[in-house]
PDB file of C-alpha atoms and ligand atoms in Angstrom:
ATOM      1  CA  MET A1229      84.244  97.975 186.884  1.00  0.00           C
ATOM      2  CA  LYS A1230      81.322  99.356 184.966  1.00  0.00           C
ATOM      3  CA  ARG A1231      77.955  99.112 186.599  1.00  0.00           C
ATOM      4  CA  ASP A1232      74.691  98.732 184.693  1.00  0.00           C
ATOM      5  CA  ILE A1233      72.430 101.758 184.929  1.00  0.00           C
ATOM      6  CA  ILE A1234      68.663 101.714 184.647  1.00  0.00           C
ATOM      7  CA  ALA A1235      66.917 105.067 184.496  1.00  0.00           C
ATOM      8  CA  GLY A1236      63.225 105.875 184.484  1.00  0.00           C
ATOM      9  CA  ASN A1237      62.071 108.697 182.248  1.00  0.00           C
ATOM     10  CA  TRP A1238      58.828 109.914 183.795  1.00  0.00           C
ATOM     11  CA  LYS A1239      58.280 112.395 180.938  1.00  0.00           C
ATOM     12  CA  MET A1240      55.462 114.882 181.642  1.00  0.00           C
ATOM     13  CA  ASN A1241      53.779 112.773 184.284  1.00  0.00           C
ATOM     14  CA  LYS A1242      53.012 113.048 188.008  1.00  0.00           C
ATOM     15  CA  THR A1243      52.156 115.912 190.285  1.00  0.00           C
ATOM     16  CA  GLN A1244      54.158 116.428 193.477  1.00  0.00           C
ATOM     17  CA  ALA A1245      51.672 114.390 195.522  1.00  0.00           C
ATOM     18  CA  GLU A1246      51.785 111.587 192.949  1.00  0.00           C
ATOM     19  CA  THR A1247      55.588 111.746 192.944  1.00  0.00           C
ATOM     20  CA  LYS A1248      55.703 111.094 196.686  1.00  0.00           C
ATOM     21  CA  GLU A1249      53.278 108.217 196.269  1.00  0.00           C
ATOM     22  CA  LEU A1250      55.182 106.585 193.413  1.00  0.00           C
ATOM     23  CA  ILE A1251      58.564 106.935 195.135  1.00  0.00           C
ATOM     24  CA  ALA A1252      57.126 105.399 198.311  1.00  0.00           C
ATOM     25  CA  SER A1253      56.335 102.266 196.327  1.00  0.00           C
ATOM     26  CA  LEU A1254      59.516 102.408 194.243  1.00  0.00           C
ATOM     27  CA  VAL A1255      61.842 102.410 197.248  1.00  0.00           C
ATOM     28  CA  PRO A1256      61.106  98.834 198.394  1.00  0.00           C
ATOM     29  CA  ALA A1257      60.717  97.644 194.797  1.00  0.00           C
ATOM     30  CA  VAL A1258      64.281  98.642 193.862  1.00  0.00           C
ATOM     31  CA  ALA A1259      65.960  98.112 197.237  1.00  0.00           C
ATOM     32  CA  ASN A1260      67.768  94.932 196.199  1.00  0.00           C
ATOM     33  CA  ALA A1261      68.807  95.989 192.718  1.00  0.00           C
ATOM     34  CA  ASN A1262      72.433  95.447 191.799  1.00  0.00           C
ATOM     35  CA  CYS A1263      72.444  98.126 189.112  1.00  0.00           C
ATOM     36  CA  GLU A1264      72.465 101.886 189.495  1.00  0.00           C
ATOM     37  CA  VAL A1265      68.864 103.143 189.645  1.00  0.00           C
ATOM     38  CA  VAL A1266      67.886 106.643 188.501  1.00  0.00           C
ATOM     39  CA  ILE A1267      64.564 108.443 188.147  1.00  0.00           C
ATOM     40  CA  CYS A1268      64.335 111.404 185.774  1.00  0.00           C
ATOM     41  CA  VAL A1269      61.385 113.444 186.974  1.00  0.00           C
ATOM     42  CA  PRO A1270      59.763 116.657 185.692  1.00  0.00           C
ATOM     43  CA  PHE A1271      61.477 119.858 186.886  1.00  0.00           C
ATOM     44  CA  THR A1272      58.603 120.680 189.249  1.00  0.00           C
ATOM     45  CA  ASN A1273      59.050 117.381 191.102  1.00  0.00           C
ATOM     46  CA  ILE A1274      62.812 117.463 191.586  1.00  0.00           C
ATOM     47  CA  GLU A1275      62.752 118.914 195.085  1.00  0.00           C
ATOM     48  CA  VAL A1276      60.012 116.571 196.288  1.00  0.00           C
ATOM     49  CA  ALA A1277      61.800 113.615 194.717  1.00  0.00           C
ATOM     50  CA  ARG A1278      65.129 114.636 196.241  1.00  0.00           C
ATOM     51  CA  LYS A1279      63.621 114.495 199.714  1.00  0.00           C
ATOM     52  CA  ALA A1280      61.700 111.287 199.083  1.00  0.00           C
ATOM     53  CA  ILE A1281      64.735 109.330 197.829  1.00  0.00           C
ATOM     54  CA  ARG A1282      67.075 110.467 200.603  1.00  0.00           C
ATOM     55  CA  GLY A1283      68.821 107.458 202.151  1.00  0.00           C
ATOM     56  CA  THR A1284      67.616 105.092 199.401  1.00  0.00           C
ATOM     57  CA  LYS A1285      69.488 103.711 196.432  1.00  0.00           C
ATOM     58  CA  ILE A1286      67.536 105.813 193.932  1.00  0.00           C
ATOM     59  CA  LYS A1287      69.457 108.619 192.230  1.00  0.00           C
ATOM     60  CA  LEU A1288      67.986 111.847 190.965  1.00  0.00           C
ATOM     61  CA  GLY A1289      67.731 112.841 187.325  1.00  0.00           C
ATOM     62  CA  ALA A1290      66.150 115.568 185.202  1.00  0.00           C
ATOM     63  CA  GLN A1291      64.876 115.405 181.640  1.00  0.00           C
ATOM     64  CA  ASN A1292      66.556 118.384 179.995  1.00  0.00           C
ATOM     65  CA  VAL A1293      69.055 121.163 180.637  1.00  0.00           C
ATOM     66  CA  HIS A1294      69.857 124.394 178.848  1.00  0.00           C
ATOM     67  CA  TRP A1295      73.343 125.128 177.494  1.00  0.00           C
ATOM     68  CA  ALA A1296      73.693 128.669 178.807  1.00  0.00           C
ATOM     69  CA  PRO A1297      74.618 129.381 182.431  1.00  0.00           C
ATOM     70  CA  LYS A1298      71.839 131.980 182.698  1.00  0.00           C
ATOM     71  CA  GLY A1299      69.964 134.593 180.692  1.00  0.00           C
ATOM     72  CA  ALA A1300      67.009 135.328 178.471  1.00  0.00           C
ATOM     73  CA  TYR A1301      65.832 131.791 177.713  1.00  0.00           C
ATOM     74  CA  THR A1302      62.238 131.755 178.873  1.00  0.00           C
ATOM     75  CA  GLY A1303      61.100 128.382 180.082  1.00  0.00           C
ATOM     76  CA  GLU A1304      64.561 126.832 180.265  1.00  0.00           C
ATOM     77  CA  ILE A1305      66.566 125.542 183.248  1.00  0.00           C
ATOM     78  CA  SER A1306      70.341 125.799 183.671  1.00  0.00           C
ATOM     79  CA  ALA A1307      72.771 123.130 184.774  1.00  0.00           C
ATOM     80  CA  ASP A1308      73.661 125.108 187.908  1.00  0.00           C
ATOM     81  CA  MET A1309      69.983 125.247 188.861  1.00  0.00           C
ATOM     82  CA  LEU A1310      69.815 121.458 188.595  1.00  0.00           C
ATOM     83  CA  LYS A1311      73.081 121.025 190.460  1.00  0.00           C
ATOM     84  CA  GLU A1312      71.743 123.116 193.325  1.00  0.00           C
ATOM     85  CA  LEU A1313      68.893 120.596 193.623  1.00  0.00           C
ATOM     86  CA  LYS A1314      71.422 117.730 193.755  1.00  0.00           C
ATOM     87  CA  VAL A1315      70.510 116.362 190.353  1.00  0.00           C
ATOM     88  CA  GLU A1316      73.068 113.735 189.292  1.00  0.00           C
ATOM     89  CA  TYR A1317      71.863 112.785 185.813  1.00  0.00           C
ATOM     90  CA  VAL A1318      70.074 114.587 183.016  1.00  0.00           C
ATOM     91  CA  ILE A1319      68.558 113.201 179.833  1.00  0.00           C
ATOM     92  CA  VAL A1320      69.754 115.121 176.801  1.00  0.00           C
ATOM     93  CA  GLY A1321      68.461 114.880 173.236  1.00  0.00           C
ATOM     94  CA  HIS A1322      65.530 112.563 173.871  1.00  0.00           C
ATOM     95  CA  SER A1323      63.789 111.860 170.565  1.00  0.00           C
ATOM     96  CA  GLU A1324      60.656 113.632 171.838  1.00  0.00           C
ATOM     97  CA  ARG A1325      62.787 116.765 172.330  1.00  0.00           C
ATOM     98  CA  ARG A1326      64.282 116.335 168.861  1.00  0.00           C
ATOM     99  CA  GLN A1327      60.845 115.723 167.306  1.00  0.00           C
ATOM    100  CA  TYR A1328      58.647 118.292 169.093  1.00  0.00           C
ATOM    101  CA  PHE A1329      61.082 120.932 170.317  1.00  0.00           C
ATOM    102  CA  GLY A1330      63.558 121.259 167.485  1.00  0.00           C
ATOM    103  CA  GLU A1331      66.578 119.766 169.227  1.00  0.00           C
ATOM    104  CA  THR A1332      69.481 119.325 166.833  1.00  0.00           C
ATOM    105  CA  ASP A1333      72.733 117.421 167.135  1.00  0.00           C
ATOM    106  CA  GLN A1334      74.361 120.789 167.896  1.00  0.00           C
ATOM    107  CA  SER A1335      71.968 121.747 170.704  1.00  0.00           C
ATOM    108  CA  VAL A1336      72.279 118.256 172.163  1.00  0.00           C
ATOM    109  CA  ASN A1337      76.046 118.714 172.185  1.00  0.00           C
ATOM    110  CA  ALA A1338      75.773 122.127 173.855  1.00  0.00           C
ATOM    111  CA  ARG A1339      73.400 120.807 176.512  1.00  0.00           C
ATOM    112  CA  ALA A1340      75.635 117.805 177.230  1.00  0.00           C
ATOM    113  CA  LYS A1341      78.646 120.105 177.626  1.00  0.00           C
ATOM    114  CA  ALA A1342      76.778 122.380 180.036  1.00  0.00           C
ATOM    115  CA  ALA A1343      75.736 119.392 182.147  1.00  0.00           C
ATOM    116  CA  ILE A1344      79.283 118.044 182.329  1.00  0.00           C
ATOM    117  CA  LEU A1345      80.671 121.456 183.228  1.00  0.00           C
ATOM    118  CA  ALA A1346      78.283 121.555 186.197  1.00  0.00           C
ATOM    119  CA  GLY A1347      79.203 118.011 187.247  1.00  0.00           C
ATOM    120  CA  ILE A1348      75.936 116.451 186.072  1.00  0.00           C
ATOM    121  CA  LYS A1349      76.062 113.263 184.028  1.00  0.00           C
ATOM    122  CA  PRO A1350      74.248 113.546 180.704  1.00  0.00           C
ATOM    123  CA  ILE A1351      72.308 110.563 179.384  1.00  0.00           C
ATOM    124  CA  ILE A1352      72.638 111.341 175.686  1.00  0.00           C
ATOM    125  CA  CYS A1353      69.919 109.809 173.529  1.00  0.00           C
ATOM    126  CA  VAL A1354      70.526 108.671 169.978  1.00  0.00           C
ATOM    127  CA  GLY A1355      68.392 106.564 167.662  1.00  0.00           C
ATOM    128  CA  GLU A1356      66.968 106.233 164.201  1.00  0.00           C
ATOM    129  CA  THR A1357      63.410 106.841 163.046  1.00  0.00           C
ATOM    130  CA  LEU A1358      61.377 104.138 161.341  1.00  0.00           C
ATOM    131  CA  SER A1359      61.950 105.591 157.878  1.00  0.00           C
ATOM    132  CA  GLU A1360      65.691 105.887 158.501  1.00  0.00           C
ATOM    133  CA  ARG A1361      65.719 102.273 159.588  1.00  0.00           C
ATOM    134  CA  GLU A1362      63.765 101.158 156.530  1.00  0.00           C
ATOM    135  CA  GLU A1363      66.188 103.030 154.300  1.00  0.00           C
ATOM    136  CA  GLY A1364      69.101 101.171 155.890  1.00  0.00           C
ATOM    137  CA  LYS A1365      70.477 104.305 157.545  1.00  0.00           C
ATOM    138  CA  THR A1366      70.507 103.139 161.185  1.00  0.00           C
ATOM    139  CA  ALA A1367      74.285 102.880 161.531  1.00  0.00           C
ATOM    140  CA  ALA A1368      74.941 106.181 159.752  1.00  0.00           C
ATOM    141  CA  VAL A1369      72.364 108.018 161.885  1.00  0.00           C
ATOM    142  CA  VAL A1370      73.527 106.764 165.267  1.00  0.00           C
ATOM    143  CA  VAL A1371      77.182 107.308 164.401  1.00  0.00           C
ATOM    144  CA  ARG A1372      76.464 110.883 163.255  1.00  0.00           C
ATOM    145  CA  GLN A1373      74.390 111.627 166.368  1.00  0.00           C
ATOM    146  CA  THR A1374      77.088 110.141 168.611  1.00  0.00           C
ATOM    147  CA  ASN A1375      79.946 112.017 166.944  1.00  0.00           C
ATOM    148  CA  GLU A1376      78.066 115.330 167.032  1.00  0.00           C
ATOM    149  CA  ALA A1377      76.857 114.909 170.602  1.00  0.00           C
ATOM    150  CA  LEU A1378      80.402 114.281 171.824  1.00  0.00           C
ATOM    151  CA  GLU A1379      82.032 117.010 169.717  1.00  0.00           C
ATOM    152  CA  GLY A1380      84.593 118.910 171.779  1.00  0.00           C
ATOM    153  CA  LEU A1381      84.375 116.670 174.844  1.00  0.00           C
ATOM    154  CA  GLU A1382      87.644 115.527 176.382  1.00  0.00           C
ATOM    155  CA  LYS A1383      88.531 111.942 177.187  1.00  0.00           C
ATOM    156  CA  THR A1384      88.086 112.618 180.898  1.00  0.00           C
ATOM    157  CA  ASP A1385      84.581 114.019 180.280  1.00  0.00           C
ATOM    158  CA  LEU A1386      83.525 110.662 178.909  1.00  0.00           C
ATOM    159  CA  LYS A1387      83.633 109.206 182.431  1.00  0.00           C
ATOM    160  CA  GLN A1388      80.515 111.258 183.134  1.00  0.00           C
ATOM    161  CA  VAL A1389      78.652 110.322 179.977  1.00  0.00           C
ATOM    162  CA  VAL A1390      75.984 107.697 179.452  1.00  0.00           C
ATOM    163  CA  ILE A1391      74.545 107.070 175.981  1.00  0.00           C
ATOM    164  CA  ALA A1392      71.047 105.710 175.473  1.00  0.00           C
ATOM    165  CA  TYR A1393      70.316 103.978 172.188  1.00  0.00           C
ATOM    166  CA  GLU A1394      66.623 104.536 171.621  1.00  0.00           C
ATOM    167  CA  PRO A1395      65.227 103.568 168.241  1.00  0.00           C
ATOM    168  CA  VAL A1396      62.488 106.169 167.793  1.00  0.00           C
ATOM    169  CA  TRP A1397      60.032 103.614 166.389  1.00  0.00           C
ATOM    170  CA  ALA A1398      60.287 101.610 169.617  1.00  0.00           C
ATOM    171  CA  ILE A1399      59.546 104.433 172.051  1.00  0.00           C
ATOM    172  CA  GLY A1400      56.119 104.206 173.634  1.00  0.00           C
ATOM    173  CA  THR A1401      54.920 101.937 170.826  1.00  0.00           C
ATOM    174  CA  GLY A1402      55.174  98.538 172.467  1.00  0.00           C
ATOM    175  CA  LYS A1403      57.591  97.555 169.679  1.00  0.00           C
ATOM    176  CA  THR A1404      61.004  96.577 170.972  1.00  0.00           C
ATOM    177  CA  ALA A1405      64.167  96.068 169.001  1.00  0.00           C
ATOM    178  CA  THR A1406      65.182  92.432 169.349  1.00  0.00           C
ATOM    179  CA  ALA A1407      67.953  91.934 171.848  1.00  0.00           C
ATOM    180  CA  GLN A1408      70.288  91.121 168.972  1.00  0.00           C
ATOM    181  CA  GLU A1409      69.330  94.259 167.000  1.00  0.00           C
ATOM    182  CA  ALA A1410      69.787  96.457 170.065  1.00  0.00           C
ATOM    183  CA  ASN A1411      73.114  94.809 170.839  1.00  0.00           C
ATOM    184  CA  ASP A1412      74.376  95.199 167.276  1.00  0.00           C
ATOM    185  CA  THR A1413      73.500  98.892 167.045  1.00  0.00           C
ATOM    186  CA  ILE A1414      75.012  99.591 170.449  1.00  0.00           C
ATOM    187  CA  ALA A1415      78.188  97.860 169.234  1.00  0.00           C
ATOM    188  CA  ILE A1416      78.231 100.324 166.312  1.00  0.00           C
ATOM    189  CA  ILE A1417      77.851 103.277 168.702  1.00  0.00           C
ATOM    190  CA  ARG A1418      80.637 101.928 170.916  1.00  0.00           C
ATOM    191  CA  LYS A1419      82.897 101.507 167.909  1.00  0.00           C
ATOM    192  CA  ALA A1420      82.323 105.173 167.027  1.00  0.00           C
ATOM    193  CA  VAL A1421      83.289 106.180 170.575  1.00  0.00           C
ATOM    194  CA  ARG A1422      86.389 103.977 170.438  1.00  0.00           C
ATOM    195  CA  ARG A1423      87.344 105.678 167.176  1.00  0.00           C
ATOM    196  CA  LEU A1424      87.125 109.068 168.907  1.00  0.00           C
ATOM    197  CA  TYR A1425      88.595 108.278 172.330  1.00  0.00           C
ATOM    198  CA  GLY A1426      90.336 104.916 172.125  1.00  0.00           C
ATOM    199  CA  LYS A1427      89.524 101.412 173.204  1.00  0.00           C
ATOM    200  CA  THR A1428      89.604 101.871 176.972  1.00  0.00           C
ATOM    201  CA  VAL A1429      87.177 104.802 176.978  1.00  0.00           C
ATOM    202  CA  GLY A1430      84.854 103.121 174.460  1.00  0.00           C
ATOM    203  CA  ASN A1431      84.722  99.909 176.426  1.00  0.00           C
ATOM    204  CA  ALA A1432      84.155 101.706 179.741  1.00  0.00           C
ATOM    205  CA  LEU A1433      81.280 103.842 178.399  1.00  0.00           C
ATOM    206  CA  ARG A1434      77.851 102.759 179.579  1.00  0.00           C
ATOM    207  CA  ILE A1435      75.334 102.456 176.759  1.00  0.00           C
ATOM    208  CA  GLN A1436      71.695 101.822 177.580  1.00  0.00           C
ATOM    209  CA  TYR A1437      68.907 100.487 175.426  1.00  0.00           C
ATOM    210  CA  GLY A1438      65.553 102.266 175.510  1.00  0.00           C
ATOM    211  CA  GLY A1439      62.286 101.634 173.717  1.00  0.00           C
ATOM    212  CA  SER A1440      59.385  99.701 175.218  1.00  0.00           C
ATOM    213  CA  MET A1441      61.660  97.911 177.661  1.00  0.00           C
ATOM    214  CA  ASN A1442      59.512  96.191 180.252  1.00  0.00           C
ATOM    215  CA  ALA A1443      59.400  93.567 182.981  1.00  0.00           C
ATOM    216  CA  LYS A1444      59.113  90.785 180.385  1.00  0.00           C
ATOM    217  CA  ASN A1445      61.944  91.683 178.007  1.00  0.00           C
ATOM    218  CA  ALA A1446      64.435  93.324 180.410  1.00  0.00           C
ATOM    219  CA  LYS A1447      66.262  90.108 181.292  1.00  0.00           C
ATOM    220  CA  GLU A1448      66.961  89.199 177.683  1.00  0.00           C
ATOM    221  CA  LEU A1449      68.025  92.711 176.696  1.00  0.00           C
ATOM    222  CA  MET A1450      70.244  93.103 179.751  1.00  0.00           C
ATOM    223  CA  SER A1451      71.937  89.766 179.100  1.00  0.00           C
ATOM    224  CA  MET A1452      73.426  91.120 175.862  1.00  0.00           C
ATOM    225  CA  PRO A1453      77.135  91.919 176.127  1.00  0.00           C
ATOM    226  CA  GLU A1454      76.937  95.463 174.701  1.00  0.00           C
ATOM    227  CA  ILE A1455      73.900  96.592 176.722  1.00  0.00           C
ATOM    228  CA  ASP A1456      74.812  98.303 179.999  1.00  0.00           C
ATOM    229  CA  GLY A1457      71.402  99.458 181.114  1.00  0.00           C
ATOM    230  CA  GLY A1458      68.010 100.729 180.117  1.00  0.00           C
ATOM    231  CA  LEU A1459      66.139 103.984 179.725  1.00  0.00           C
ATOM    232  CA  ILE A1460      62.563 103.216 180.623  1.00  0.00           C
ATOM    233  CA  GLY A1461      59.544 105.373 179.815  1.00  0.00           C
ATOM    234  CA  GLY A1462      56.079 103.925 180.372  1.00  0.00           C
ATOM    235  CA  ALA A1463      57.144 101.071 182.642  1.00  0.00           C
ATOM    236  CA  SER A1464      59.007 103.442 184.984  1.00  0.00           C
ATOM    237  CA  LEU A1465      55.665 104.846 186.167  1.00  0.00           C
ATOM    238  CA  LYS A1466      54.605 101.532 187.690  1.00  0.00           C
ATOM    239  CA  ALA A1467      56.584 100.507 190.763  1.00  0.00           C
ATOM    240  CA  GLU A1468      56.017  96.824 190.218  1.00  0.00           C
ATOM    241  CA  ASP A1469      57.221  96.945 186.605  1.00  0.00           C
ATOM    242  CA  PHE A1470      60.192  99.211 187.278  1.00  0.00           C
ATOM    243  CA  GLY A1471      61.110  97.010 190.252  1.00  0.00           C
ATOM    244  CA  ALA A1472      61.041  93.911 188.054  1.00  0.00           C
ATOM    245  CA  ILE A1473      63.186  95.629 185.411  1.00  0.00           C
ATOM    246  CA  VAL A1474      65.923  96.752 187.813  1.00  0.00           C
ATOM    247  CA  ASN A1475      65.939  93.244 189.309  1.00  0.00           C
ATOM    248  CA  TYR A1476      66.519  91.697 185.869  1.00  0.00           C
ATOM    249  CA  ASP A1477      69.389  89.632 187.226  1.00  0.00           C
ATOM    250  CA  LYS A1478      67.374  87.863 189.925  1.00  0.00           C
TER     251      LYS A1478
HETATM  252  C1  PEP F2799      61.711 106.739 176.696  1.00  0.00           C
HETATM  253  O1  PEP F2799      60.898 107.631 176.845  1.00  0.00           O
HETATM  254  O2  PEP F2799      62.914 107.012 176.753  1.00  0.00           O
HETATM  255  C2  PEP F2799      61.245 105.379 176.452  1.00  0.00           C
HETATM  256  C3  PEP F2799      62.106 104.442 176.182  1.00  0.00           C
HETATM  257  O3  PEP F2799      59.896 105.179 176.531  1.00  0.00           O
HETATM  258  P1  PEP F2799      59.134 103.763 176.544  1.00  0.00           P
HETATM  259  O4  PEP F2799      59.882 102.878 177.509  1.00  0.00           O
HETATM  260  O5  PEP F2799      57.762 104.065 177.012  1.00  0.00           O
HETATM  261  O6  PEP F2799      59.180 103.224 175.161  1.00  0.00           O
END
């Protein structure tokens, strides 16, 4: 049975002291959630977060991973380094990485492969920009990004993969795709995965929606048949809001 997964993307926010504080209020807020709950924290907070979530239902995630096992890649972090810190999930190919740090479909693919090899589940982000949407390219863009991100992965690897559909124009803007729009585009992504790996794998894959998801719209988005979770930016930094989102079914 597939289980919904809601992950918080803290982005470049919170010091170690603030991390402890936020997790202390997150723990009771998410305690009764029926979905899988993940927080993706900055690298510097992973160790503090790991200790603070021990014995709770919160799982640990990071926000990026390098494709090489080690070497001359100043500023990067390897999958083995994350694994050592008990990281279970890692966001790969977030649109902010694609936009500001030159991530390409190829580097996203390489990073996802490295994560899987280390036993870390990649949350692979795909999504169209506003201009791509206005030009009617949404389906073509998300299918290309999905195909390229999964290039070379085996059927069995797909068990570890989560995809997040994040329309770029909806991230941090307060604009949300309607539940129907999000559902329809996720159906297109799932169809692309079915084409690559067959019906069973496509249907079992968890695909999240991300983009200004909040306490008010979570219930409607999560009620859509194709949507298996959420990737939450801004609202994941407020325990009350994140708590309300993960309890969307209450
Ligand atoms: C994100 O960063 O992945 C995201 C969806 O951000 P926000 O929820 O703030 O739009």
